[in-house]
Amino acid sequence: MDKKKEWARKGRTFIWHPFTQMKEWEEEDPTIIVEGNGVTLTDLNGKKFLDGNSSIWVNLHGHRNKTINDALIRQIGKISHSTLLGLSNLPAIELAEKLLQIAPSGEAPPGKLTKVFYSDNGSTAVEVAVKIAYSYWQNQKKKDRKKKKFMVFDRAYHGDTLGSVSLGGIDLFHRAYQPLLFKTIRVPPPSCYRCPLSLSHPSCKVACLDEVEACMKKHAAETAGLVIEPLVQAAAGMITSPPYYLERIRALCTRYNILMIADEVATGFGRTGRMFACEHEGVTPDLMAISKGLTGGYLPLAATLTTQEIYDAFLGEYSEFKTFFHGHSYTGNPLGCAAAIASLEVFKKEKVLAKLQKKIDFLKKGLALWKRWRHVGEIRQIGFMVGIELVADKKEKKTYAPEERIGWHVCLEAKKRGVLLRPLGNVIVLLPPLSISLRDLNRLIQVTGESIRAVTLRKKS
Ligand SMILES: *Cc1c(COP(=O)(O)O)cnc(C)c1O
C-alpha cells in the first residue's frame, strides 16, 4: 500500500483529536504536517501552507528559528529534564529573572511582580493563579477567610481543565461539564458590537462597568479574585474591550480588595503589539498567567507570576502548613525554559516589537475595505489578533446558524488556496506569527478575502 495512505490510515485509527467531531474526521483525508520553516508548513504530499494561526496562537518567530533551534541543541547537550521539586536548574532561574524584568509594573498597587511559579500549559497556569489567590486569603485574618469565590466574565475562556472550565463562559465548550464545576460570580463583559445597554462608545462612558462595580460592591466580602482576559476575549471570537476598560477594572479590584488575575495566555508575548496586553493601560495584575507564546511556540511551558505580598502570605513554619501544595512533573523543564530564553533574545536582537507596528498597520489597512462587504459584520483587531465576524444579515446583525458552519467553510476555501486558518464559530481568526513578512501578510489578507467572498456570496444550492 502507498506509504502516505498508510500514514493517513494510522492517524485516523490511533489518534483522538481535540475539539474535533471524529466521525467527520474519519471520513476526511487528514493533512499531515512533516515540516515547518518560517511561516510555512509542509504536509506529507509536499503541499505548502501559510501558518495563518501560528499553529493555534503559539508561534512567534516562525518555525525552525535559528536562535531557538541552536539554544535547544545546546541545552539538549546538557540536560533535557530535571525537576524543580527539591532541585533547581539554570534555564529555569535565568528565565524567571528575565520574565520578571519584562512583566508589567507600575507606580500604582500592586507595584510589580516578583515571583514565577512554573507549570506546563495555559490551563494550569490559570488554575495555579486561582489556587494561589484562594490560599492567599485563607492565610489571612478570620474576616478575609470568607473570600473564596471568583468573579469571571461571560464568554471567557481560560482553558479546558475543570478548574479553568469553571471560570469559563462559552456555552458550547463549558455547559456539558456544569455538574463538575465550582460556582463563580458572573459579570457581563464589554460587548460593543451588540451592546446590551444599546449604547455606543465613547459616549456610553463604559456604562457596562457599572454592573461589574455593583457586583463587586455586593460580593467583595466573599470574592477572592477576578479573572480577566486583558483587552481581548480571544476564544469568544476576538471580542475587544474599549480603551481604559482594563485600567478601570484594575482600580475597582484595588478598591474592593479583590485580587486581579490577568490571563495573558493568548495576549502575552507581543500578540497585541506590546509585550503584554496589560501594558497598554499601565496595569499591573496581582497574578498573571502566561503560556502559548512563552517558548516562541516551541514547547509546552507556562508560568504564573505574582507579587511579593502574595508570596509572603505563604511563608511560615512547616507545621503551619502554609506551603503551596501544587506542582507538575515537568515544572520548570530546562528545554522549555531554554526555548523561552532564546525567544526573548530574538525579541531583543531582532527588534520584533518595533518592527511589528508597521505590520499591524498594514494588516489594519488591508482589512479596512472589507467593512463594506455585505456579510462582514465587524472587524476586530488588536495588534496581531484579528477576528472578522461574518453575519447573515448586516443591518440586523443577525448571526449565521451554527449548522451553516460558515467559518469552517471559509477556512476550507483558504486551505485550498494554501493558507491554514481555524475559525471561532462565525468569526474568522487571523493570528499570524509575528515574524511574517509584509509579502506573506498581504497573501494572508488576499486569500482570506477571496475565501470570505467565495463562501458568503455563494448561491445556496
Ligand atoms: C489557550 C488559552 C488558555 C489555555 O491554554 P492551554 O495551553 O490550551 O491549556 C487559557 N487562557 C487563554 C486566554 C487562552 O487563549
Tab-separated table of C-alpha atoms and ligand atoms in Angstrom:
chain	number	residue	atom	x	y	z
A	1	MET	CA	0.000	0.000	0.000
A	2	ASP	CA	1.007	3.592	-0.667
A	3	LYS	CA	3.056	4.822	2.305
A	4	LYS	CA	1.206	8.150	2.517
A	5	LYS	CA	-2.155	6.411	2.567
A	6	GLU	CA	-0.845	4.152	5.315
A	7	TRP	CA	0.081	7.160	7.483
A	8	ALA	CA	-3.360	8.634	6.937
A	9	ARG	CA	-4.993	5.361	7.912
A	10	LYS	CA	-2.904	5.014	11.067
A	11	GLY	CA	-3.577	8.620	12.013
A	12	ARG	CA	-7.315	8.058	11.736
A	13	THR	CA	-7.084	4.765	13.597
A	14	PHE	CA	-4.949	5.735	16.573
A	15	ILE	CA	-5.464	9.414	17.392
A	16	TRP	CA	-8.424	11.138	19.031
A	17	HIS	CA	-8.164	14.810	18.039
A	18	PRO	CA	-9.050	17.791	20.286
A	19	PHE	CA	-12.218	19.814	19.641
A	20	THR	CA	-12.956	17.518	16.695
A	21	GLN	CA	-16.005	15.511	15.672
A	22	MET	CA	-14.143	12.291	14.991
A	23	LYS	CA	-16.914	10.766	12.888
A	24	GLU	CA	-16.349	13.515	10.387
A	25	TRP	CA	-12.562	13.345	10.751
A	26	GLU	CA	-12.565	9.645	9.947
A	27	GLU	CA	-14.223	10.417	6.626
A	28	GLU	CA	-11.699	13.069	5.648
A	29	ASP	CA	-8.225	12.968	4.219
A	30	PRO	CA	-6.081	14.395	7.026
A	31	THR	CA	-3.379	16.971	6.413
A	32	ILE	CA	-0.237	15.547	7.979
A	33	ILE	CA	2.433	18.163	8.657
A	34	VAL	CA	6.010	16.995	8.243
A	35	GLU	CA	7.990	20.208	8.195
A	36	GLY	CA	7.924	23.878	9.055
A	37	ASN	CA	10.148	26.758	8.045
A	38	GLY	CA	9.400	30.384	8.868
A	39	VAL	CA	5.654	30.867	8.412
A	40	THR	CA	5.380	27.905	6.026
A	41	LEU	CA	4.166	24.418	6.903
A	42	THR	CA	4.671	21.482	4.525
A	43	ASP	CA	2.497	18.376	4.507
A	44	LEU	CA	3.234	14.779	3.636
A	45	ASN	CA	2.346	15.393	-0.025
A	46	GLY	CA	4.782	18.297	-0.252
A	47	LYS	CA	1.971	20.874	-0.328
A	48	LYS	CA	2.913	24.146	1.377
A	49	PHE	CA	0.664	26.243	3.595
A	50	LEU	CA	0.951	29.623	5.249
A	51	ASP	CA	0.543	29.156	9.020
A	52	GLY	CA	-2.161	31.817	9.438
A	53	ASN	CA	-2.982	30.993	13.048
A	54	SER	CA	0.547	30.483	14.366
A	55	SER	CA	-0.138	26.786	14.993
A	56	ILE	CA	-3.011	27.697	17.308
A	57	TRP	CA	-1.756	31.021	18.611
A	58	VAL	CA	1.657	29.937	19.854
A	59	ASN	CA	4.293	30.566	17.207
A	60	LEU	CA	6.045	33.953	17.266
A	61	HIS	CA	9.293	33.915	15.308
A	62	GLY	CA	8.489	31.262	12.705
A	63	HIS	CA	9.215	27.562	12.648
A	64	ARG	CA	12.809	26.335	12.770
A	65	ASN	CA	14.031	29.680	14.061
A	66	LYS	CA	17.815	29.501	14.185
A	67	THR	CA	18.298	31.210	17.544
A	68	ILE	CA	15.781	28.948	19.276
A	69	ASN	CA	16.959	25.800	17.485
A	70	ASP	CA	20.566	26.473	18.485
A	71	ALA	CA	19.617	27.163	22.097
A	72	LEU	CA	17.689	23.899	22.259
A	73	ILE	CA	20.530	21.891	20.782
A	74	ARG	CA	22.923	23.436	23.328
A	75	GLN	CA	20.540	22.593	26.155
A	76	ILE	CA	19.950	19.021	24.960
A	77	GLY	CA	23.722	18.586	25.115
A	78	LYS	CA	23.495	19.354	28.847
A	79	ILE	CA	20.182	18.022	30.142
A	80	SER	CA	16.620	17.870	28.843
A	81	HIS	CA	14.710	17.496	32.063
A	82	SER	CA	15.274	17.693	35.772
A	83	THR	CA	12.699	18.639	38.406
A	84	LEU	CA	12.020	21.773	40.466
A	85	LEU	CA	10.726	19.602	43.310
A	86	GLY	CA	13.655	19.750	45.694
A	87	LEU	CA	16.111	20.919	42.973
A	88	SER	CA	16.683	23.885	40.733
A	89	ASN	CA	18.142	24.327	37.242
A	90	LEU	CA	19.904	27.087	35.337
A	91	PRO	CA	17.425	27.753	32.495
A	92	ALA	CA	14.529	27.981	34.991
A	93	ILE	CA	16.456	30.525	37.074
A	94	GLU	CA	17.567	32.609	34.108
A	95	LEU	CA	14.094	32.657	32.579
A	96	ALA	CA	12.393	33.629	35.859
A	97	GLU	CA	14.677	36.644	36.192
A	98	LYS	CA	14.054	37.670	32.582
A	99	LEU	CA	10.281	37.281	32.828
A	100	LEU	CA	10.137	39.468	35.925
A	101	GLN	CA	12.190	42.123	34.125
A	102	ILE	CA	9.691	42.375	31.280
A	103	ALA	CA	6.495	41.799	33.306
A	104	PRO	CA	4.045	44.712	33.625
A	105	SER	CA	4.894	47.021	36.529
A	106	GLY	CA	3.975	50.495	37.678
A	107	GLU	CA	3.603	53.008	40.481
A	108	ALA	CA	0.066	52.001	41.355
A	109	PRO	CA	-0.543	48.972	43.583
A	110	PRO	CA	0.440	46.186	43.437
A	111	GLY	CA	3.644	47.723	42.033
A	112	LYS	CA	5.453	44.818	40.479
A	113	LEU	CA	5.551	41.075	40.017
A	114	THR	CA	8.440	39.395	41.794
A	115	LYS	CA	7.893	35.608	41.716
A	116	VAL	CA	7.490	32.972	39.000
A	117	PHE	CA	5.676	29.654	39.512
A	118	TYR	CA	6.145	27.252	36.581
A	119	SER	CA	3.703	24.803	35.042
A	120	ASP	CA	3.220	23.452	31.543
A	121	ASN	CA	0.121	24.825	29.815
A	122	GLY	CA	-2.240	27.773	29.875
A	123	SER	CA	-4.998	25.967	31.760
A	124	THR	CA	-2.688	25.015	34.604
A	125	ALA	CA	-1.160	28.498	34.726
A	126	VAL	CA	-4.665	29.872	35.350
A	127	GLU	CA	-5.505	27.160	37.881
A	128	VAL	CA	-2.313	27.912	39.772
A	129	ALA	CA	-3.331	31.579	39.918
A	130	VAL	CA	-6.756	30.607	41.261
A	131	LYS	CA	-5.335	28.287	43.915
A	132	ILE	CA	-2.764	30.871	44.990
A	133	ALA	CA	-5.438	33.591	45.224
A	134	TYR	CA	-7.708	31.312	47.230
A	135	SER	CA	-4.968	30.241	49.648
A	136	TYR	CA	-3.704	33.804	49.970
A	137	TRP	CA	-6.983	34.787	51.619
A	138	GLN	CA	-7.114	31.573	53.658
A	139	ASN	CA	-3.770	32.608	55.124
A	140	GLN	CA	-5.187	35.960	56.300
A	141	LYS	CA	-7.193	37.159	59.286
A	142	LYS	CA	-10.502	35.422	60.003
A	143	LYS	CA	-12.648	38.080	58.299
A	144	ASP	CA	-10.826	37.669	54.977
A	145	ARG	CA	-11.052	33.887	55.018
A	146	LYS	CA	-14.583	34.260	53.671
A	147	LYS	CA	-13.087	35.374	50.364
A	148	LYS	CA	-13.420	32.109	48.482
A	149	LYS	CA	-15.204	32.916	45.231
A	150	PHE	CA	-14.047	34.082	41.835
A	151	MET	CA	-15.588	36.720	39.657
A	152	VAL	CA	-15.494	35.840	35.976
A	153	PHE	CA	-16.826	37.209	32.702
A	154	ASP	CA	-19.457	35.692	30.483
A	155	ARG	CA	-17.903	34.289	27.298
A	156	ALA	CA	-14.487	33.970	28.971
A	157	TYR	CA	-12.119	31.156	28.070
A	158	HIS	CA	-9.351	30.126	30.444
A	159	GLY	CA	-8.600	26.562	29.362
A	160	ASP	CA	-10.026	23.066	29.426
A	161	THR	CA	-9.147	21.538	32.785
A	162	LEU	CA	-12.051	21.541	35.227
A	163	GLY	CA	-10.830	24.477	37.287
A	164	SER	CA	-10.347	26.668	34.249
A	165	VAL	CA	-13.614	25.427	32.734
A	166	SER	CA	-15.322	26.582	35.954
A	167	LEU	CA	-14.067	30.085	35.154
A	168	GLY	CA	-15.157	29.878	31.532
A	169	GLY	CA	-18.322	31.188	29.993
A	170	ILE	CA	-18.505	29.740	26.495
A	171	ASP	CA	-21.684	27.701	26.439
A	172	LEU	CA	-20.694	25.326	23.668
A	173	PHE	CA	-17.482	24.204	25.406
A	174	HIS	CA	-18.463	24.530	29.044
A	175	ARG	CA	-22.137	23.707	29.593
A	176	ALA	CA	-21.635	19.961	29.234
A	177	TYR	CA	-19.484	19.867	32.388
A	178	GLN	CA	-21.673	22.054	34.579
A	179	PRO	CA	-22.231	19.460	37.355
A	180	LEU	CA	-18.477	19.056	37.813
A	181	LEU	CA	-17.636	22.744	38.188
A	182	PHE	CA	-17.231	25.098	41.149
A	183	LYS	CA	-19.539	28.093	41.412
A	184	THR	CA	-18.414	31.526	40.297
A	185	ILE	CA	-19.829	35.037	40.267
A	186	ARG	CA	-20.541	36.014	36.666
A	187	VAL	CA	-20.380	39.520	35.291
A	188	PRO	CA	-21.092	40.771	31.764
A	189	PRO	CA	-18.045	41.637	29.628
A	190	PRO	CA	-17.979	44.688	27.374
A	191	SER	CA	-19.734	43.908	24.120
A	192	CYS	CA	-19.646	46.985	21.915
A	193	TYR	CA	-20.871	45.407	18.660
A	194	ARG	CA	-24.006	44.128	20.366
A	195	CYS	CA	-24.189	46.397	23.393
A	196	PRO	CA	-26.826	45.069	25.809
A	197	LEU	CA	-27.373	48.632	27.024
A	198	SER	CA	-27.869	49.832	23.417
A	199	LEU	CA	-25.204	52.475	23.895
A	200	SER	CA	-22.165	53.280	21.809
A	201	HIS	CA	-18.588	54.021	22.697
A	202	PRO	CA	-17.238	56.513	23.764
A	203	SER	CA	-20.416	58.439	24.622
A	204	CYS	CA	-21.501	55.486	26.804
A	205	LYS	CA	-18.605	56.267	29.179
A	206	VAL	CA	-18.247	52.493	29.509
A	207	ALA	CA	-21.527	52.152	31.392
A	208	CYS	CA	-21.188	48.362	31.267
A	209	LEU	CA	-18.644	48.705	34.057
A	210	ASP	CA	-21.362	49.879	36.432
A	211	GLU	CA	-22.771	46.390	36.592
A	212	VAL	CA	-19.340	44.952	37.382
A	213	GLU	CA	-18.888	47.518	40.127
A	214	ALA	CA	-22.337	46.830	41.594
A	215	CYS	CA	-21.463	43.153	41.677
A	216	MET	CA	-18.148	43.840	43.396
A	217	LYS	CA	-19.833	46.049	45.963
A	218	LYS	CA	-22.288	43.298	46.749
A	219	HIS	CA	-19.845	40.374	46.792
A	220	ALA	CA	-16.498	41.897	47.881
A	221	ALA	CA	-16.529	40.132	51.260
A	222	GLU	CA	-16.717	36.698	49.598
A	223	THR	CA	-14.631	37.337	46.458
A	224	ALA	CA	-11.011	36.215	46.315
A	225	GLY	CA	-10.210	37.326	42.788
A	226	LEU	CA	-11.416	38.482	39.404
A	227	VAL	CA	-10.130	36.657	36.338
A	228	ILE	CA	-9.865	38.587	33.089
A	229	GLU	CA	-8.504	38.178	29.572
A	230	PRO	CA	-6.977	41.653	29.185
A	231	LEU	CA	-8.096	43.704	26.139
A	232	VAL	CA	-9.496	40.774	24.177
A	233	GLN	CA	-11.677	37.783	24.939
A	234	ALA	CA	-9.857	35.633	22.450
A	235	ALA	CA	-11.697	32.303	22.200
A	236	ALA	CA	-15.024	34.145	22.421
A	237	GLY	CA	-14.301	35.489	18.926
A	238	MET	CA	-11.590	38.105	19.489
A	239	ILE	CA	-14.008	40.398	21.281
A	240	THR	CA	-12.149	43.546	22.234
A	241	SER	CA	-12.783	45.813	25.193
A	242	PRO	CA	-12.978	49.609	24.843
A	243	PRO	CA	-9.988	51.768	25.869
A	244	TYR	CA	-9.453	52.201	29.619
A	245	TYR	CA	-11.748	49.299	30.467
A	246	LEU	CA	-8.839	47.290	31.856
A	247	GLU	CA	-7.443	50.245	33.770
A	248	ARG	CA	-10.786	50.769	35.429
A	249	ILE	CA	-11.157	47.078	36.257
A	250	ARG	CA	-7.764	47.301	37.966
A	251	ALA	CA	-8.922	50.298	40.003
A	252	LEU	CA	-12.134	48.516	41.005
A	253	CYS	CA	-10.235	45.398	42.102
A	254	THR	CA	-7.999	47.557	44.262
A	255	ARG	CA	-10.929	49.474	45.733
A	256	TYR	CA	-12.889	46.330	46.636
A	257	ASN	CA	-9.881	44.347	47.801
A	258	ILE	CA	-10.212	41.692	45.087
A	259	LEU	CA	-7.102	40.151	43.515
A	260	MET	CA	-6.809	40.821	39.794
A	261	ILE	CA	-5.794	37.742	37.814
A	262	ALA	CA	-4.769	38.557	34.249
A	263	ASP	CA	-4.918	35.615	31.862
A	264	GLU	CA	-2.294	36.692	29.311
A	265	VAL	CA	-2.022	33.202	27.861
A	266	ALA	CA	-3.266	34.358	24.443
A	267	THR	CA	-2.334	38.053	24.611
A	268	GLY	CA	1.180	37.737	26.042
A	269	PHE	CA	4.474	37.986	24.160
A	270	GLY	CA	3.800	40.655	21.597
A	271	ARG	CA	0.437	39.474	20.271
A	272	THR	CA	-1.258	42.801	20.987
A	273	GLY	CA	1.678	44.912	19.810
A	274	ARG	CA	3.179	45.244	23.298
A	275	MET	CA	4.921	42.521	25.261
A	276	PHE	CA	1.820	42.111	27.452
A	277	ALA	CA	-1.713	43.415	26.941
A	278	CYS	CA	-1.764	44.918	30.465
A	279	GLU	CA	0.958	47.361	29.376
A	280	HIS	CA	-1.421	49.169	27.013
A	281	GLU	CA	-3.212	50.600	30.029
A	282	GLY	CA	-0.382	50.689	32.553
A	283	VAL	CA	-1.939	47.893	34.575
A	284	THR	CA	-0.121	45.511	36.899
A	285	PRO	CA	-2.196	42.475	37.876
A	286	ASP	CA	-1.750	40.667	41.203
A	287	LEU	CA	-1.347	37.400	39.353
A	288	MET	CA	-0.567	36.821	35.692
A	289	ALA	CA	-0.850	33.566	33.726
A	290	ILE	CA	1.314	33.091	30.626
A	291	SER	CA	1.911	30.196	28.266
A	292	LYS	CA	1.210	29.983	24.498
A	293	GLY	CA	3.918	32.324	23.131
A	294	LEU	CA	6.250	31.838	26.086
A	295	THR	CA	8.562	29.409	24.260
A	296	GLY	CA	8.037	31.097	20.891
A	297	GLY	CA	5.621	28.272	20.129
A	298	TYR	CA	8.188	25.500	20.500
A	299	LEU	CA	7.428	23.601	23.689
A	300	PRO	CA	4.711	23.372	26.329
A	301	LEU	CA	5.659	25.658	29.185
A	302	ALA	CA	3.657	28.028	31.366
A	303	ALA	CA	4.125	30.314	34.322
A	304	THR	CA	2.103	32.182	36.902
A	305	LEU	CA	3.677	35.434	38.056
A	306	THR	CA	2.773	37.090	41.334
A	307	THR	CA	3.682	39.784	43.825
A	308	GLN	CA	5.874	39.718	46.901
A	309	GLU	CA	2.876	40.358	49.123
A	310	ILE	CA	1.044	37.276	47.886
A	311	TYR	CA	4.170	35.133	48.051
A	312	ASP	CA	4.886	36.263	51.608
A	313	ALA	CA	1.457	35.092	52.766
A	314	PHE	CA	2.630	31.520	52.176
A	315	LEU	CA	5.722	31.812	54.372
A	316	GLY	CA	5.704	30.182	57.800
A	317	GLU	CA	6.940	27.251	59.824
A	318	TYR	CA	6.458	23.920	58.059
A	319	SER	CA	3.945	22.885	60.723
A	320	GLU	CA	1.707	25.840	59.856
A	321	PHE	CA	1.049	24.132	56.508
A	322	LYS	CA	1.041	27.342	54.519
A	323	THR	CA	3.097	25.656	51.801
A	324	PHE	CA	1.657	25.980	48.304
A	325	PHE	CA	0.819	22.344	47.663
A	326	HIS	CA	0.916	22.246	43.881
A	327	GLY	CA	3.364	21.029	41.223
A	328	HIS	CA	3.716	19.173	37.948
A	329	SER	CA	6.139	16.515	36.747
A	330	TYR	CA	7.578	18.795	34.083
A	331	THR	CA	7.579	22.030	36.066
A	332	GLY	CA	10.457	24.303	35.066
A	333	ASN	CA	11.526	21.964	32.265
A	334	PRO	CA	15.017	23.084	31.175
A	335	LEU	CA	14.370	22.624	27.449
A	336	GLY	CA	11.179	24.675	27.580
A	337	CYS	CA	12.944	27.360	29.600
A	338	ALA	CA	15.897	27.401	27.176
A	339	ALA	CA	13.478	27.908	24.261
A	340	ALA	CA	11.750	30.720	26.171
A	341	ILE	CA	15.048	32.472	26.948
A	342	ALA	CA	16.027	32.201	23.274
A	343	SER	CA	12.635	33.591	22.231
A	344	LEU	CA	13.163	36.646	24.461
A	345	GLU	CA	16.614	37.020	22.914
A	346	VAL	CA	15.004	37.078	19.449
A	347	PHE	CA	12.619	39.815	20.635
A	348	LYS	CA	15.591	41.950	21.621
A	349	LYS	CA	18.061	41.081	18.884
A	350	GLU	CA	15.598	41.389	16.022
A	351	LYS	CA	13.635	44.333	17.466
A	352	VAL	CA	10.477	42.281	16.991
A	353	LEU	CA	8.061	44.673	18.708
A	354	ALA	CA	9.372	47.748	16.895
A	355	LYS	CA	9.100	46.021	13.518
A	356	LEU	CA	5.658	44.711	14.332
A	357	GLN	CA	3.993	48.143	14.378
A	358	LYS	CA	4.287	48.556	10.604
A	359	LYS	CA	2.830	45.089	10.048
A	360	ILE	CA	-0.083	45.820	12.383
A	361	ASP	CA	-0.896	48.973	10.392
A	362	PHE	CA	-0.533	47.117	7.099
A	363	LEU	CA	-2.962	44.466	8.333
A	364	LYS	CA	-5.406	47.120	9.529
A	365	LYS	CA	-5.349	48.897	6.173
A	366	GLY	CA	-5.674	45.626	4.303
A	367	LEU	CA	-8.812	44.692	6.201
A	368	ALA	CA	-10.430	48.126	6.241
A	369	LEU	CA	-12.074	47.773	2.825
A	370	TRP	CA	-13.965	44.673	3.915
A	371	LYS	CA	-16.074	46.675	6.322
A	372	ARG	CA	-18.374	47.450	3.391
A	373	TRP	CA	-18.841	43.801	2.432
A	374	ARG	CA	-22.336	42.510	2.764
A	375	HIS	CA	-21.638	39.738	5.257
A	376	VAL	CA	-18.821	41.279	7.261
A	377	GLY	CA	-20.458	42.417	10.496
A	378	GLU	CA	-17.432	43.626	12.391
A	379	ILE	CA	-13.650	43.532	12.056
A	380	ARG	CA	-11.931	43.487	15.426
A	381	GLN	CA	-8.191	43.905	15.709
A	382	ILE	CA	-5.724	44.439	18.493
A	383	GLY	CA	-2.185	44.088	17.246
A	384	PHE	CA	-1.788	40.714	15.578
A	385	MET	CA	-5.092	39.331	16.892
A	386	VAL	CA	-7.904	39.675	14.362
A	387	GLY	CA	-11.495	38.460	14.404
A	388	ILE	CA	-13.734	39.011	11.385
A	389	GLU	CA	-17.325	38.375	12.373
A	390	LEU	CA	-19.496	37.172	9.497
A	391	VAL	CA	-23.233	37.809	9.728
A	392	ALA	CA	-26.217	36.552	7.756
A	393	ASP	CA	-27.810	39.986	7.847
A	394	LYS	CA	-25.650	43.002	8.397
A	395	LYS	CA	-28.347	45.513	9.293
A	396	GLU	CA	-29.925	43.279	11.901
A	397	LYS	CA	-26.520	41.880	12.972
A	398	LYS	CA	-28.154	38.503	12.530
A	399	THR	CA	-25.781	35.599	13.059
A	400	TYR	CA	-25.469	32.642	10.743
A	401	ALA	CA	-26.966	29.451	12.155
A	402	PRO	CA	-24.227	27.284	13.700
A	403	GLU	CA	-25.112	24.375	11.422
A	404	GLU	CA	-24.237	26.505	8.385
A	405	ARG	CA	-20.640	26.361	9.669
A	406	ILE	CA	-19.813	29.488	7.791
A	407	GLY	CA	-16.407	29.973	9.430
A	408	TRP	CA	-15.451	26.403	8.759
A	409	HIS	CA	-16.369	26.739	5.077
A	410	VAL	CA	-14.306	29.916	4.723
A	411	CYS	CA	-11.284	28.177	6.242
A	412	LEU	CA	-11.775	25.255	3.874
A	413	GLU	CA	-11.593	27.686	0.945
A	414	ALA	CA	-8.477	29.286	2.425
A	415	LYS	CA	-6.855	25.887	2.778
A	416	LYS	CA	-7.472	25.153	-0.907
A	417	ARG	CA	-5.609	28.399	-1.571
A	418	GLY	CA	-2.686	27.418	0.656
A	419	VAL	CA	-3.500	29.224	3.900
A	420	LEU	CA	-4.243	27.460	7.183
A	421	LEU	CA	-6.784	29.134	9.456
A	422	ARG	CA	-9.098	27.942	12.209
A	423	PRO	CA	-12.350	29.808	12.863
A	424	LEU	CA	-14.197	30.507	16.099
A	425	GLY	CA	-17.772	29.824	15.006
A	426	ASN	CA	-18.716	32.605	12.568
A	427	VAL	CA	-15.567	34.551	13.317
A	428	ILE	CA	-12.576	34.197	11.002
A	429	VAL	CA	-9.376	34.460	13.001
A	430	LEU	CA	-6.126	35.866	11.651
A	431	LEU	CA	-3.252	35.410	14.056
A	432	PRO	CA	-0.016	35.037	12.093
A	433	PRO	CA	3.464	34.612	13.553
A	434	LEU	CA	4.980	37.996	14.494
A	435	SER	CA	7.842	37.256	12.092
A	436	ILE	CA	5.638	37.205	8.981
A	437	SER	CA	6.870	39.375	6.079
A	438	LEU	CA	4.693	42.090	4.547
A	439	ARG	CA	4.553	39.980	1.396
A	440	ASP	CA	3.168	36.944	3.215
A	441	LEU	CA	0.882	39.152	5.266
A	442	ASN	CA	-0.509	40.508	2.016
A	443	ARG	CA	-1.086	36.964	0.773
A	444	LEU	CA	-2.855	36.100	4.028
A	445	ILE	CA	-5.155	39.098	3.562
A	446	GLN	CA	-5.842	38.389	-0.130
A	447	VAL	CA	-6.579	34.703	0.375
A	448	THR	CA	-8.810	35.338	3.395
A	449	GLY	CA	-10.740	37.985	1.481
A	450	GLU	CA	-11.234	35.694	-1.535
A	451	SER	CA	-12.327	32.859	0.730
A	452	ILE	CA	-14.872	35.006	2.578
A	453	ARG	CA	-16.341	36.182	-0.716
A	454	ALA	CA	-16.356	32.699	-2.195
A	455	VAL	CA	-18.460	31.415	0.693
A	456	THR	CA	-20.684	34.352	1.617
A	457	LEU	CA	-21.602	35.246	-1.952
A	458	ARG	CA	-22.134	31.623	-2.988
A	459	LYS	CA	-25.617	30.848	-4.233
A	460	LYS	CA	-27.398	28.413	-1.945
A	461	SER	CA	-27.951	25.152	-3.787
B	1	LIG	C1	-5.393	28.943	25.097
B	1	LIG	C2	-5.805	29.680	26.309
B	1	LIG	C3	-5.773	29.066	27.568
B	1	LIG	C4	-5.455	27.613	27.747
B	1	LIG	O1	-4.155	27.289	27.407
B	1	LIG	P1	-3.782	25.753	27.097
B	1	LIG	O2	-2.315	25.773	26.936
B	1	LIG	O3	-4.521	25.407	25.837
B	1	LIG	O4	-4.242	24.959	28.254
B	1	LIG	C5	-6.089	29.834	28.663
B	1	LIG	N1	-6.435	31.134	28.534
B	1	LIG	C6	-6.490	31.743	27.347
B	1	LIG	C7	-6.849	33.187	27.290
B	1	LIG	C8	-6.188	31.041	26.184
B	1	LIG	O5	-6.292	31.632	24.990
